[in-house]
XYZ file of C-alpha atoms in Angstrom:
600
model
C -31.918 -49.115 7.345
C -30.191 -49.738 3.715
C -26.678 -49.601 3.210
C -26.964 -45.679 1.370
C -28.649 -44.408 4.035
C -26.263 -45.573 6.445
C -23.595 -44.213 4.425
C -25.327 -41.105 3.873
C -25.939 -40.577 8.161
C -22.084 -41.456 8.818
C -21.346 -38.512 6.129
C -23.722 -36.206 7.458
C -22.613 -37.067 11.393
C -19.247 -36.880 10.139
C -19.745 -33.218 8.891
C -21.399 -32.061 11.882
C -17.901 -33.334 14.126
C -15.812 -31.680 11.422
C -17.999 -28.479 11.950
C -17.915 -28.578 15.792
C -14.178 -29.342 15.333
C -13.699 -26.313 12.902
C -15.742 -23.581 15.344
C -13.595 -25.181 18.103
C -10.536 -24.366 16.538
C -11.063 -21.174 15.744
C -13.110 -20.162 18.981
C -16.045 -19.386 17.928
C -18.104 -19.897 20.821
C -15.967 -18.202 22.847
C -18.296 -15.605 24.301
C -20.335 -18.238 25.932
C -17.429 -20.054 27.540
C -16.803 -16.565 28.626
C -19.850 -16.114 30.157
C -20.401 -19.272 31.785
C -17.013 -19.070 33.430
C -17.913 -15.506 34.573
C -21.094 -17.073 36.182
C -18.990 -19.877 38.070
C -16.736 -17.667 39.707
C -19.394 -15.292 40.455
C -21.252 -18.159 42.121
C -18.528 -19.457 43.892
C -16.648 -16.382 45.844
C -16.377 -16.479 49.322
C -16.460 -12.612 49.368
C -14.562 -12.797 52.445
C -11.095 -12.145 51.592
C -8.053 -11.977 53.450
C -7.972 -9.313 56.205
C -4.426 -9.010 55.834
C -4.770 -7.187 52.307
C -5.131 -2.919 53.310
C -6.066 -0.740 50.435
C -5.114 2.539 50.715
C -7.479 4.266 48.218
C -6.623 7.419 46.347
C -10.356 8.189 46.659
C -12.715 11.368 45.964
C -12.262 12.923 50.256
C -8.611 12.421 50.158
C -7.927 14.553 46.371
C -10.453 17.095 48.117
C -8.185 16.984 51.049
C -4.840 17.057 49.313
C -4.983 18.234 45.894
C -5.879 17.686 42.381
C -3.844 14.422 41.151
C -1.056 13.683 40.397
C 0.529 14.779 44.233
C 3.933 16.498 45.186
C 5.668 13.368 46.320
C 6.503 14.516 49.090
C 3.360 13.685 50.217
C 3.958 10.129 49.459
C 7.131 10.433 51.584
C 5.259 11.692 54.378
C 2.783 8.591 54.233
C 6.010 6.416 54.401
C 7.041 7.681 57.212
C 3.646 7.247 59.054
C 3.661 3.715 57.881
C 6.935 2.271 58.720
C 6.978 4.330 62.375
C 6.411 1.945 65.643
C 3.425 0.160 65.846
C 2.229 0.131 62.384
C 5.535 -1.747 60.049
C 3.581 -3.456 57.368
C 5.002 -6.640 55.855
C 4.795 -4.655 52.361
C 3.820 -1.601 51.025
C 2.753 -2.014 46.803
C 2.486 1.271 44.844
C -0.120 1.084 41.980
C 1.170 4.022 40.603
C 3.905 4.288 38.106
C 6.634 6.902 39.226
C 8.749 6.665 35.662
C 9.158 10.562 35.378
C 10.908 12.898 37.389
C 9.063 15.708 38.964
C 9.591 18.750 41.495
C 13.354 18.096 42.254
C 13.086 18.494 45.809
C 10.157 16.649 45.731
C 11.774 13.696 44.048
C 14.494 14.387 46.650
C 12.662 13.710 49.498
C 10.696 10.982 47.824
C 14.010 9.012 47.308
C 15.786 9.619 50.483
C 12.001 8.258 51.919
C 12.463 5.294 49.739
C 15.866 5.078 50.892
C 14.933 4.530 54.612
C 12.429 1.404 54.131
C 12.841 -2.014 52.453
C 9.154 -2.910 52.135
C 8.719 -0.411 49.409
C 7.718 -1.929 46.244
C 7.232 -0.038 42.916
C 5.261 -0.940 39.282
C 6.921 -1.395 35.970
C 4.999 -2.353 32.974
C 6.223 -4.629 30.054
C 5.809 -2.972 26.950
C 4.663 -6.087 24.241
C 3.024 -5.719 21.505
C 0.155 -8.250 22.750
C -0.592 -6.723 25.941
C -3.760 -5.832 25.203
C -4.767 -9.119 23.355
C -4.934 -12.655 24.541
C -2.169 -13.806 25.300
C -1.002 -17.863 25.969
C 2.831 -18.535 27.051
C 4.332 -21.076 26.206
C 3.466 -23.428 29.738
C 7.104 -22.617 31.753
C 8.361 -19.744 29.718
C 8.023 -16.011 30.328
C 5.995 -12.923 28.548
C 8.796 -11.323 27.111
C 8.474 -7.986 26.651
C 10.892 -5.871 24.030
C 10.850 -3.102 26.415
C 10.563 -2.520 30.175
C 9.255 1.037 31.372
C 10.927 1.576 34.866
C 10.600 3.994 37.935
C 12.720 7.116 37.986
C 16.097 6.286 38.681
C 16.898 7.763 42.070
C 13.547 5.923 42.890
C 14.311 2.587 41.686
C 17.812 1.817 42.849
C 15.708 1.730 46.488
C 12.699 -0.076 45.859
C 11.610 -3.799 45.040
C 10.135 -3.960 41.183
C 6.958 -6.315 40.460
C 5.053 -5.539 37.121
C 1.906 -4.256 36.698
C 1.054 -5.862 32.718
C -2.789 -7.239 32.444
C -3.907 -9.273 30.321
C -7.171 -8.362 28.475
C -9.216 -11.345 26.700
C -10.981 -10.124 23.317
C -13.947 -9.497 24.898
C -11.916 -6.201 27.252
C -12.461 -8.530 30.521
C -9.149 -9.417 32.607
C -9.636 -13.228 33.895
C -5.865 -13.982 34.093
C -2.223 -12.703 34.764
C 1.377 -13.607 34.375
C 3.004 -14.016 37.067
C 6.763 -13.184 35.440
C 7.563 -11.536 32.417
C 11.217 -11.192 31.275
C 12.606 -7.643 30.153
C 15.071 -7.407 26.679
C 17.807 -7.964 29.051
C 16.652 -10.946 30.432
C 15.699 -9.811 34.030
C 12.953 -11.802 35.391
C 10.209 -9.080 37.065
C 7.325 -10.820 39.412
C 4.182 -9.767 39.162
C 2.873 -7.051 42.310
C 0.617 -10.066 43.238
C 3.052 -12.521 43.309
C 6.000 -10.178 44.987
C 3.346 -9.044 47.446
C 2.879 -12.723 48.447
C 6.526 -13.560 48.514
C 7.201 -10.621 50.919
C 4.375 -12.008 53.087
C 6.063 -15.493 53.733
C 3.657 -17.307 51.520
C 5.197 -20.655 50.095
C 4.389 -20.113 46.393
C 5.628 -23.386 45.232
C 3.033 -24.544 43.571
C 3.157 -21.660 41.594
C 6.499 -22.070 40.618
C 8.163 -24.993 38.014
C 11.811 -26.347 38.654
C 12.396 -27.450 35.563
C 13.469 -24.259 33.408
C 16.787 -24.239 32.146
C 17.525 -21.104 33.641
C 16.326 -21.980 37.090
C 13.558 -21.681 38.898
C 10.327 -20.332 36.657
C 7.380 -18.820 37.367
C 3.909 -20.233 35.581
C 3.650 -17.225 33.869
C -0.077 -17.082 33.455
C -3.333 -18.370 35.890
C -6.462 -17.472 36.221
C -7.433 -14.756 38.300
C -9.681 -16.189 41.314
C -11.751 -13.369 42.011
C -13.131 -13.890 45.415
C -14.242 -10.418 46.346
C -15.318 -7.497 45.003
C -13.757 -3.490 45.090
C -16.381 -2.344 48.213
C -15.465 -6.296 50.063
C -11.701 -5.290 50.194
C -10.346 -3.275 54.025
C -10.166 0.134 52.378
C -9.092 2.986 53.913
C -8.718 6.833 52.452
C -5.276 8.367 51.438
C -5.860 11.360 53.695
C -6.777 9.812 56.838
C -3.784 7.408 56.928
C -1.789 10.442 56.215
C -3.302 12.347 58.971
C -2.899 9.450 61.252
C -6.722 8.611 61.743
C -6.473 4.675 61.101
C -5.441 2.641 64.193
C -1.935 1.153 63.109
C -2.673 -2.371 64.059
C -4.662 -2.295 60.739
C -1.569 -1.973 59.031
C 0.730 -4.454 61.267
C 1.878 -7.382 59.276
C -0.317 -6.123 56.430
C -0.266 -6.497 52.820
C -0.941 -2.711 51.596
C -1.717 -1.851 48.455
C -2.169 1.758 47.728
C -3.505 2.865 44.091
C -6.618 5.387 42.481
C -9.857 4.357 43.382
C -11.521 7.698 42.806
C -13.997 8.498 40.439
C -13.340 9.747 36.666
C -9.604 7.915 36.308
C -10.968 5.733 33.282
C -7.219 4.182 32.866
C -7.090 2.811 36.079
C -10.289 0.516 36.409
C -11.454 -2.438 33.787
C -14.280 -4.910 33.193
C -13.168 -8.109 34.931
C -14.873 -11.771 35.612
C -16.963 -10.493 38.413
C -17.785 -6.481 38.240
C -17.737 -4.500 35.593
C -15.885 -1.397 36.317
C -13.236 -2.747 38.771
C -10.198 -0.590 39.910
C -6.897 -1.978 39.146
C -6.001 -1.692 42.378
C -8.384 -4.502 43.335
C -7.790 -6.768 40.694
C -3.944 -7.251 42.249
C -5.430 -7.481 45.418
C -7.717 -10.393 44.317
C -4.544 -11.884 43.290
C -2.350 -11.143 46.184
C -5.196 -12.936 48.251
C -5.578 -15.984 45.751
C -1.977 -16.567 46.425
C -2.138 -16.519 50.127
C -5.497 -18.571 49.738
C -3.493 -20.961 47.507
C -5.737 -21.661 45.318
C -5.942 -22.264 41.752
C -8.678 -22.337 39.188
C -8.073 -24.345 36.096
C -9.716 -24.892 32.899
C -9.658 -28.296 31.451
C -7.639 -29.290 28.787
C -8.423 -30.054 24.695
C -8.102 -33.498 24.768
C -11.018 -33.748 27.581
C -13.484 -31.489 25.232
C -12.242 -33.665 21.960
C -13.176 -36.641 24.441
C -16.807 -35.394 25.637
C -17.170 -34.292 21.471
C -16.669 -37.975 20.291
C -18.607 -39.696 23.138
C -22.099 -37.439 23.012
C -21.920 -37.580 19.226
C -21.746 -41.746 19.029
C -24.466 -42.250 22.293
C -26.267 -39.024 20.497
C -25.955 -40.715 17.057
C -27.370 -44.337 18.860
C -30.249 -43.341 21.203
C -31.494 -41.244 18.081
C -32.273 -44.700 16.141
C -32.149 -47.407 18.303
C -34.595 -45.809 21.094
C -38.173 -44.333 20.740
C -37.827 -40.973 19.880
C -39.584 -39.966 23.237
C -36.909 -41.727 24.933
C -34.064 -40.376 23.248
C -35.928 -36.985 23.293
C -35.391 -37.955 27.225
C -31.698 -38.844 27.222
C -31.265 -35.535 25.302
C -32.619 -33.652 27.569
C -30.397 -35.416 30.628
C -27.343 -35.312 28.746
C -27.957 -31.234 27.981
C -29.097 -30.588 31.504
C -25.691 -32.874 32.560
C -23.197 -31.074 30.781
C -24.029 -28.119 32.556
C -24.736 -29.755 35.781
C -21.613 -31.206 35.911
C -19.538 -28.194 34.955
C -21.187 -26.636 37.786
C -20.399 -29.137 40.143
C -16.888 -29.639 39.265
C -16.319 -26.349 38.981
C -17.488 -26.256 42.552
C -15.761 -28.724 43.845
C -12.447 -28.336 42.029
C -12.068 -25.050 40.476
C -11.714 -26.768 37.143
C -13.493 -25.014 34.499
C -14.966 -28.193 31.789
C -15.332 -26.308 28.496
C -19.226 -27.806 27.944
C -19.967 -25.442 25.052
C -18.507 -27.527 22.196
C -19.529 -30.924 23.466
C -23.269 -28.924 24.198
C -23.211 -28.155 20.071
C -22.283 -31.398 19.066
C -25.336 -33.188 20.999
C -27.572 -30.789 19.585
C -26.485 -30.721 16.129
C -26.285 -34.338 16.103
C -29.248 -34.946 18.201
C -31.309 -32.448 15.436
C -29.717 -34.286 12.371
C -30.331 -37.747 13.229
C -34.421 -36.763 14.626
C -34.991 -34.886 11.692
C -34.110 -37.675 9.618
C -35.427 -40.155 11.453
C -38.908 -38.237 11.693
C -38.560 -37.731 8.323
C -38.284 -41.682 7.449
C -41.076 -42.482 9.883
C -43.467 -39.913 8.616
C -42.788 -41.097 4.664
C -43.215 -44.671 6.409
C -46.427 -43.620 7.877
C -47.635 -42.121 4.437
C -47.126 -44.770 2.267
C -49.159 -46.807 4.722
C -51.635 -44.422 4.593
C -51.631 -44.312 1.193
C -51.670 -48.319 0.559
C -53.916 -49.333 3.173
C -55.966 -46.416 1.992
C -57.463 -48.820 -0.807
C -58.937 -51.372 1.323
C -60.418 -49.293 4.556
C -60.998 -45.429 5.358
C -57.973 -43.849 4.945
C -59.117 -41.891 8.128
C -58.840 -44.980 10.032
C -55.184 -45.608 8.634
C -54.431 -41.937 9.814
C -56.062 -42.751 13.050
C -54.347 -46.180 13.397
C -50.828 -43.856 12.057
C -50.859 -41.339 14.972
C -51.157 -43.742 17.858
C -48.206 -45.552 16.879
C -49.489 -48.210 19.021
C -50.342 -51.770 19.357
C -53.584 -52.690 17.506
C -55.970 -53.720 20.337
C -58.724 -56.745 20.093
C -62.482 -55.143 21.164
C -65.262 -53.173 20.400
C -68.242 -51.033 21.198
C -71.336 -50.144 21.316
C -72.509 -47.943 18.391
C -74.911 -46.894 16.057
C -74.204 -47.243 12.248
C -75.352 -46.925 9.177
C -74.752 -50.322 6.838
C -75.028 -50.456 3.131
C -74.585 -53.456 1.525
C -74.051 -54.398 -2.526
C -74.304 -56.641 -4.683
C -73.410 -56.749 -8.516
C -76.317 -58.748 -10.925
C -75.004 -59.759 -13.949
C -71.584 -60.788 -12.861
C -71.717 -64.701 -12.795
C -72.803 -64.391 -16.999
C -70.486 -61.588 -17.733
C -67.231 -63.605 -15.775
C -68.235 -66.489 -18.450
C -67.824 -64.461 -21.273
C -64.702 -62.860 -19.974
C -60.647 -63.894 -19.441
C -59.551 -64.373 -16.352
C -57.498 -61.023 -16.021
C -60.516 -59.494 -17.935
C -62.987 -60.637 -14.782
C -60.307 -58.922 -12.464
C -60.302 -55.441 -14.485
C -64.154 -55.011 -14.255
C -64.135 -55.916 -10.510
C -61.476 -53.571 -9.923
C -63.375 -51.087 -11.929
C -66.399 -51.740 -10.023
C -64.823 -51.420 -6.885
C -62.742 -48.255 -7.978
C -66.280 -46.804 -8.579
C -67.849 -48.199 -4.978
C -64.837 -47.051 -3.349
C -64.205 -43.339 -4.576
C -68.271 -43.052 -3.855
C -67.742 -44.183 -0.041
C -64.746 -41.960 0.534
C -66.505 -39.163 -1.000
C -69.210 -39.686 1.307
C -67.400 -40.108 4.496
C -68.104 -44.074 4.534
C -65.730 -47.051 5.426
C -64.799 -49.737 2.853
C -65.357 -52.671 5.693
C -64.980 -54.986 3.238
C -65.451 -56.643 -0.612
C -66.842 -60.318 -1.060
C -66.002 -61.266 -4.097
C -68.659 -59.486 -6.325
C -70.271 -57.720 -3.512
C -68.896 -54.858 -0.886
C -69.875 -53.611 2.703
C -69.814 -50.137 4.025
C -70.363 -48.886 6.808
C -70.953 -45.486 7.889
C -70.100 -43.493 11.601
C -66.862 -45.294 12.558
C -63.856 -45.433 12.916
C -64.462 -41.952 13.691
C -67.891 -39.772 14.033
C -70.081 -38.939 11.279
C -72.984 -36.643 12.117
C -76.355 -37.607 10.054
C -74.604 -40.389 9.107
C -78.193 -42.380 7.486
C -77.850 -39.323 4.728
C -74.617 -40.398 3.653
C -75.461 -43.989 3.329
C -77.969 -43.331 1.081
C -76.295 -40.511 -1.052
C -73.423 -43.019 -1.567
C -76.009 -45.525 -2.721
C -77.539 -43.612 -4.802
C -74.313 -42.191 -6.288
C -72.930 -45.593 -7.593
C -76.096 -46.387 -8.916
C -75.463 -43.128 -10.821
C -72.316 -44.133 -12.160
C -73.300 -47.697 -12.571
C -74.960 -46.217 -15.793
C -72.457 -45.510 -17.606
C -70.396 -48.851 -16.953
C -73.559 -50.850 -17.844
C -74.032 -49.087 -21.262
C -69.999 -49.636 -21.901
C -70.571 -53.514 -20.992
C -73.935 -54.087 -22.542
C -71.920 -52.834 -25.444
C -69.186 -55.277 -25.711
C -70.456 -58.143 -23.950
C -74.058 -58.072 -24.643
C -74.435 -58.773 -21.212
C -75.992 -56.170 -18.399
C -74.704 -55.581 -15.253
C -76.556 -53.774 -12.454
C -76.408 -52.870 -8.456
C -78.387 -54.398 -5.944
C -77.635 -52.122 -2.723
C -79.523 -52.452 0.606
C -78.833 -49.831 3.558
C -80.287 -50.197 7.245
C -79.431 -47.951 10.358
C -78.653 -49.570 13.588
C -76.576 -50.696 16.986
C -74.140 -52.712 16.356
C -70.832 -53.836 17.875
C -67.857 -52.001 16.259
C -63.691 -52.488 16.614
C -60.930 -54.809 16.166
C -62.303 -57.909 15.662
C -60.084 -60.944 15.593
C -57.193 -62.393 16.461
C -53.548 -61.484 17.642
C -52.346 -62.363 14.254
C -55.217 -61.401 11.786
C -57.238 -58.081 12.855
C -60.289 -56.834 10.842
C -61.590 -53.355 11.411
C -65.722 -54.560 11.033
C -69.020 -54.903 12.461
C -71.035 -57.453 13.708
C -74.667 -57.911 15.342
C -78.692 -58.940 14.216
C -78.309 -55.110 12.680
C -75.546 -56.115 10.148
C -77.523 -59.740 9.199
C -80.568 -56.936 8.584
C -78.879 -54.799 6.104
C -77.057 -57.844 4.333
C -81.259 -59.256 4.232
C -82.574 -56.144 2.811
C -79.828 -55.936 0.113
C -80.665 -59.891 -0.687
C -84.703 -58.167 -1.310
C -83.170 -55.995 -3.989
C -83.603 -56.111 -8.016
C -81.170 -54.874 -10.174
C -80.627 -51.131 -9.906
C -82.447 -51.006 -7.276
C -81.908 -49.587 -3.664
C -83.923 -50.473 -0.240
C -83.544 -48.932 2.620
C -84.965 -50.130 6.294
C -87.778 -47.771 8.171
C -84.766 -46.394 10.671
C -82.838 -45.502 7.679
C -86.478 -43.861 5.945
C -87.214 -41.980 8.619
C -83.876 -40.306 9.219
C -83.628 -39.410 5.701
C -86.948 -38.834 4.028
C -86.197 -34.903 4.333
C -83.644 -35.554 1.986
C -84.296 -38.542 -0.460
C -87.479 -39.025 -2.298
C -88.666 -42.456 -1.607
C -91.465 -45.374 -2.207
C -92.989 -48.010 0.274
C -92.312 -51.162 -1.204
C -94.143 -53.464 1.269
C -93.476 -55.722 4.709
C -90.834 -58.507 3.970
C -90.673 -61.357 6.330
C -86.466 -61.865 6.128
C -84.693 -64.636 7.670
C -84.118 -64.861 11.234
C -86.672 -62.267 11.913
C -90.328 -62.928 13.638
C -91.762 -59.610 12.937
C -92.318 -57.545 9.263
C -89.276 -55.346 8.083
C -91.055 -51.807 6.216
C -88.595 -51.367 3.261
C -88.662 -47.964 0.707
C -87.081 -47.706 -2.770
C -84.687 -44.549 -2.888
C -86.476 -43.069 -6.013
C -83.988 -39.801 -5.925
C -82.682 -36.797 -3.623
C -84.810 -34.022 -3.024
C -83.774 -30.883 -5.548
């Protein structure tokens, strides 16, 4: 690799890590971590959650029963009252529904002497921020502060524990996390339902908690939600039938209850969250309340680890690319992809720790892409300047064959039938006298331009030149069908063109110059022939020592073919018997015919 291209790759491989960094930094793959993270939870809930969480559901039966929403609250009174009597006394009882209004005086009356009577009684309040519907990220110890706090009626709050109700929605309208705290204008500290729930229930929440706030203890105001059940996996039970006293009250001893809208058409109450669409709010609090008594905690990694993964993939990416075969890196590509998400699976299984892969998973294919398709390209110019050099000396099919194995030439042959033409050029030993040195080389490589545009047109194989004569062969490397007729049409094409180079020498030199070409159609053994340093791509057997005789029985211009060749061709060629020749190294006759023409 020269020095520009290297400089050009650490530019381009540069630019693809300052892309990667770029869409990182402004979250542009987002949707996908989103939806990966959705699938690990998903994957991973035990949808048995705990049995001390009681819904009380404001469902479809119990608005039949009662009334159209919202209720006379004296009806909430009532349920109160049921609840906190002997036998039942739940640890907590968590109102999804805001109360901020007064109503029905005597209504409200009754409510609040109710409230009054029980300390278990917790109520919502909401922060009012301006990013409460965005995504939101608090500073790691610190609070969501919210400029305004809306808060329960008065005669209802001065009785009841407060917890807030705020959600946080990601871009995409899914809840995956909450705040545990947020901080009102006056600097009051409100815990979240979830969290209050918890604390009511005896849970030790310190590892929720950080002790080094200046103010005191703080809350980690945000986590991620660890959905572990869905709405219909939740102990449920209707409004009206708790009211009426239908539900055994050790259901509700020691429980966490939770009582919000879980009817259908109340399209404020329910949102899209990691693991069901359409999920009423009411659940979503209980998923946390039960995370909290689970204890667990689901993480996602931080930058530094995804910077770390970015800048390891793209260096191994970058090196298996050119220093391995590009099967093999094709390979380690593939492993590396299928490990990313592999091991986010696994340690998200294992540890609740979500590994952003998505960034890391663009920067091995981006890199992977640039440094193969530059690479390929390389290798395939590579391959066609072979192609195109070796072209000149054998069939540039073979080259193309030889090319696309991109392997090891092999020693060996076989058994095949070919057709051979051999040539000679008369006249050449008295023209070369006449002629400078570099003059002698221009004819022959005139000559030879001429035998060797006839071959290739003709589907023949330069095998080789001898210093004023040549050798074709015809059939291999790779199959020609009728290949006698091609033999002979070559022949008889350079004797064609040989006219026109005689008259231009005859002209200047005064000396004439002519073709002697013999062709003869046989088995012979074909391949690499050689040795592990020097290969030739040639022929050899008593067929190839025939054709080379017959061209040796040749005059000038003239062209001889053997009886195999005659009789595969004579439907094509017009020809002449000539005679018997006894040849060297033969016993028995060889019929040869003159090649007078093709037939029109």
């Amino acid at each position: 690799m020269n020095r520009k291209l290297k400089i050009w790759l650490i530019v381009a491989n540069a630019a693809v890590l300052l892309l990667s960094l770029v869409m990182y930094s402004f979250g542009s793959l987002e949707v996908i971590n989103r939806t990966l993270f959705n699938y690990h939870m998903q994957n991973n809930m035990t949808h048995a959650p705990n049995e001390r969480i009681v819904v009380i559901g404001i469902d479809d039966e119990s608005l039949e029963a009662i009334g159209r929403f919202p209720w006379d609250r004296r009806v909430y009174a009532e349920l109160l009252h049921v609840l906190n009597q002997p036998g039942y006394e739940p640890n907590s009882i968590s109102f999804d529904i805001s109360f901020d209004e007064a109503s029905d005086p005597e209504a409200d009356a009754a409510f609040a002497e109710a409230l009054s009577m029980y300390d278990n009684v917790v109520f919502p309040v909401t922060g009012i921020t301006e990013q409460v519907r965005r995504e939101v990220t608090v500073e790691r110890g610190g609070y969501l502060e919210a400029y305004d706090v809306r808060m329960p009626y008065g005669p209802f709050a001065e009785h009841v524990k407060l917890a807030h109700i705020n959600a946080i929605i990601d871009p995409d309208g899914v809840i995956r996390r909450t705040v545990l705290a947020i901080q009102g204008p006056d600097g009051t500290v409100y815990p979240s339902l979830g969290l209050n729930a918890a604390q009511m229930a005896g849970v030790d929440v310190s590892k929720y908690i950080e002790n080094d706030y200046m103010a005191g203890d703080s809350m980690k105001t945000e986590m991620f939600i660890n959905f572990d059940a869905t709405s219909d996996e939740f102990i449920t039970v209707p409004f009206v039938y708790v009211l009426s006293g239908e539900i055994d009250p050790e259901l509700f001893r020691d429980a966490i209850v939770l009582i919000g809208i879980n009817a259908v058409g109340f399209e404020f109450d329910h949102r899209s969250t990691t693991v069901e669409r359409e999920m009423k709010l009411v659940y979503a609090h209980a998923n946390i309340v039960n995370q909290l008594l689970d204890g667990s905690v689901t993480k996602k990694s931080e930058w530094y680890i995804t910077l770390t993964l970015m800048l390891l993939l793209l260096g191994f990416t970058w090196w298996s690319a050119w220093r391995l075969k590009s099967t093999y890196s094709g390979i380690i590509f593939a492993a590396m992809l299928g490990g990313l998400f592999g091991g986010q699976y696994l340690i998200y299984q294992q540890l609740s720790l979500y590994v952003d892969i998505v960034y890391p998973a663009l920067i091995l294919v981006l890199t992977y892409i640039l440094n193969i398709a530059v690479k390929s390209y390389l290798e395939n110019k590579q391959k066609n300047f072979i192609t195109k050099q070796f072209g000149r000396y054998i069939s540039p099919d073979l080259v193309k064959e030889i090319a696309a194995a991109n392997n090891e030439i092999k020693l060996g042959g076989i058994n095949k039938e070919l057709s051979i033409l051999f040539l000679d050029i008369r006249g050449f030993t008295t023209l070369s006298e006449k002629l400078k040195p570099e003059e002698v080389v221009d004819f022959l490589n005139e000559m030879f331009d001429l035998i060797t545009n006839k071959a290739l047109e003709n589907k023949g194989t330069i095998d080789k030149f001898i210093g004023d004569a040549a050798m074709l062969i015809y059939n291999a490397p790779l199959d020609v069908e009728n290949h006698p007729y091609y033999a002979v049409k070559t022949a008889w094409d350079i004797q064609q063109g040989m006219k026109e180079v005689r008259e231009r020498i005859q002209e200047r030199h005064g000396v004439t110059v002519n073709c002697g070409i013999g062709v003869h159609t046989g088995e012979v053994v074909v391949g690499n022939i050689g040795s592990y340093l020097r290969v030739d791509y040639t022929c050899i057997g008593d067929n190839v020592n025939t054709a080379a005789r017959i061209e040796s029985q040749t005059t000038a211009g003239q062209i001889l073919v053997s009886e195999a060749t005659y009789e595969r061709t004579k439907d094509q060629f017009h020809f002449n018997y000539v005679g018997d020749r006894m040849m060297k190294g033969k016993t028995v006759a060889v019929k040869l015919y003159e090649v007078l023409g093709p037939i029109a």
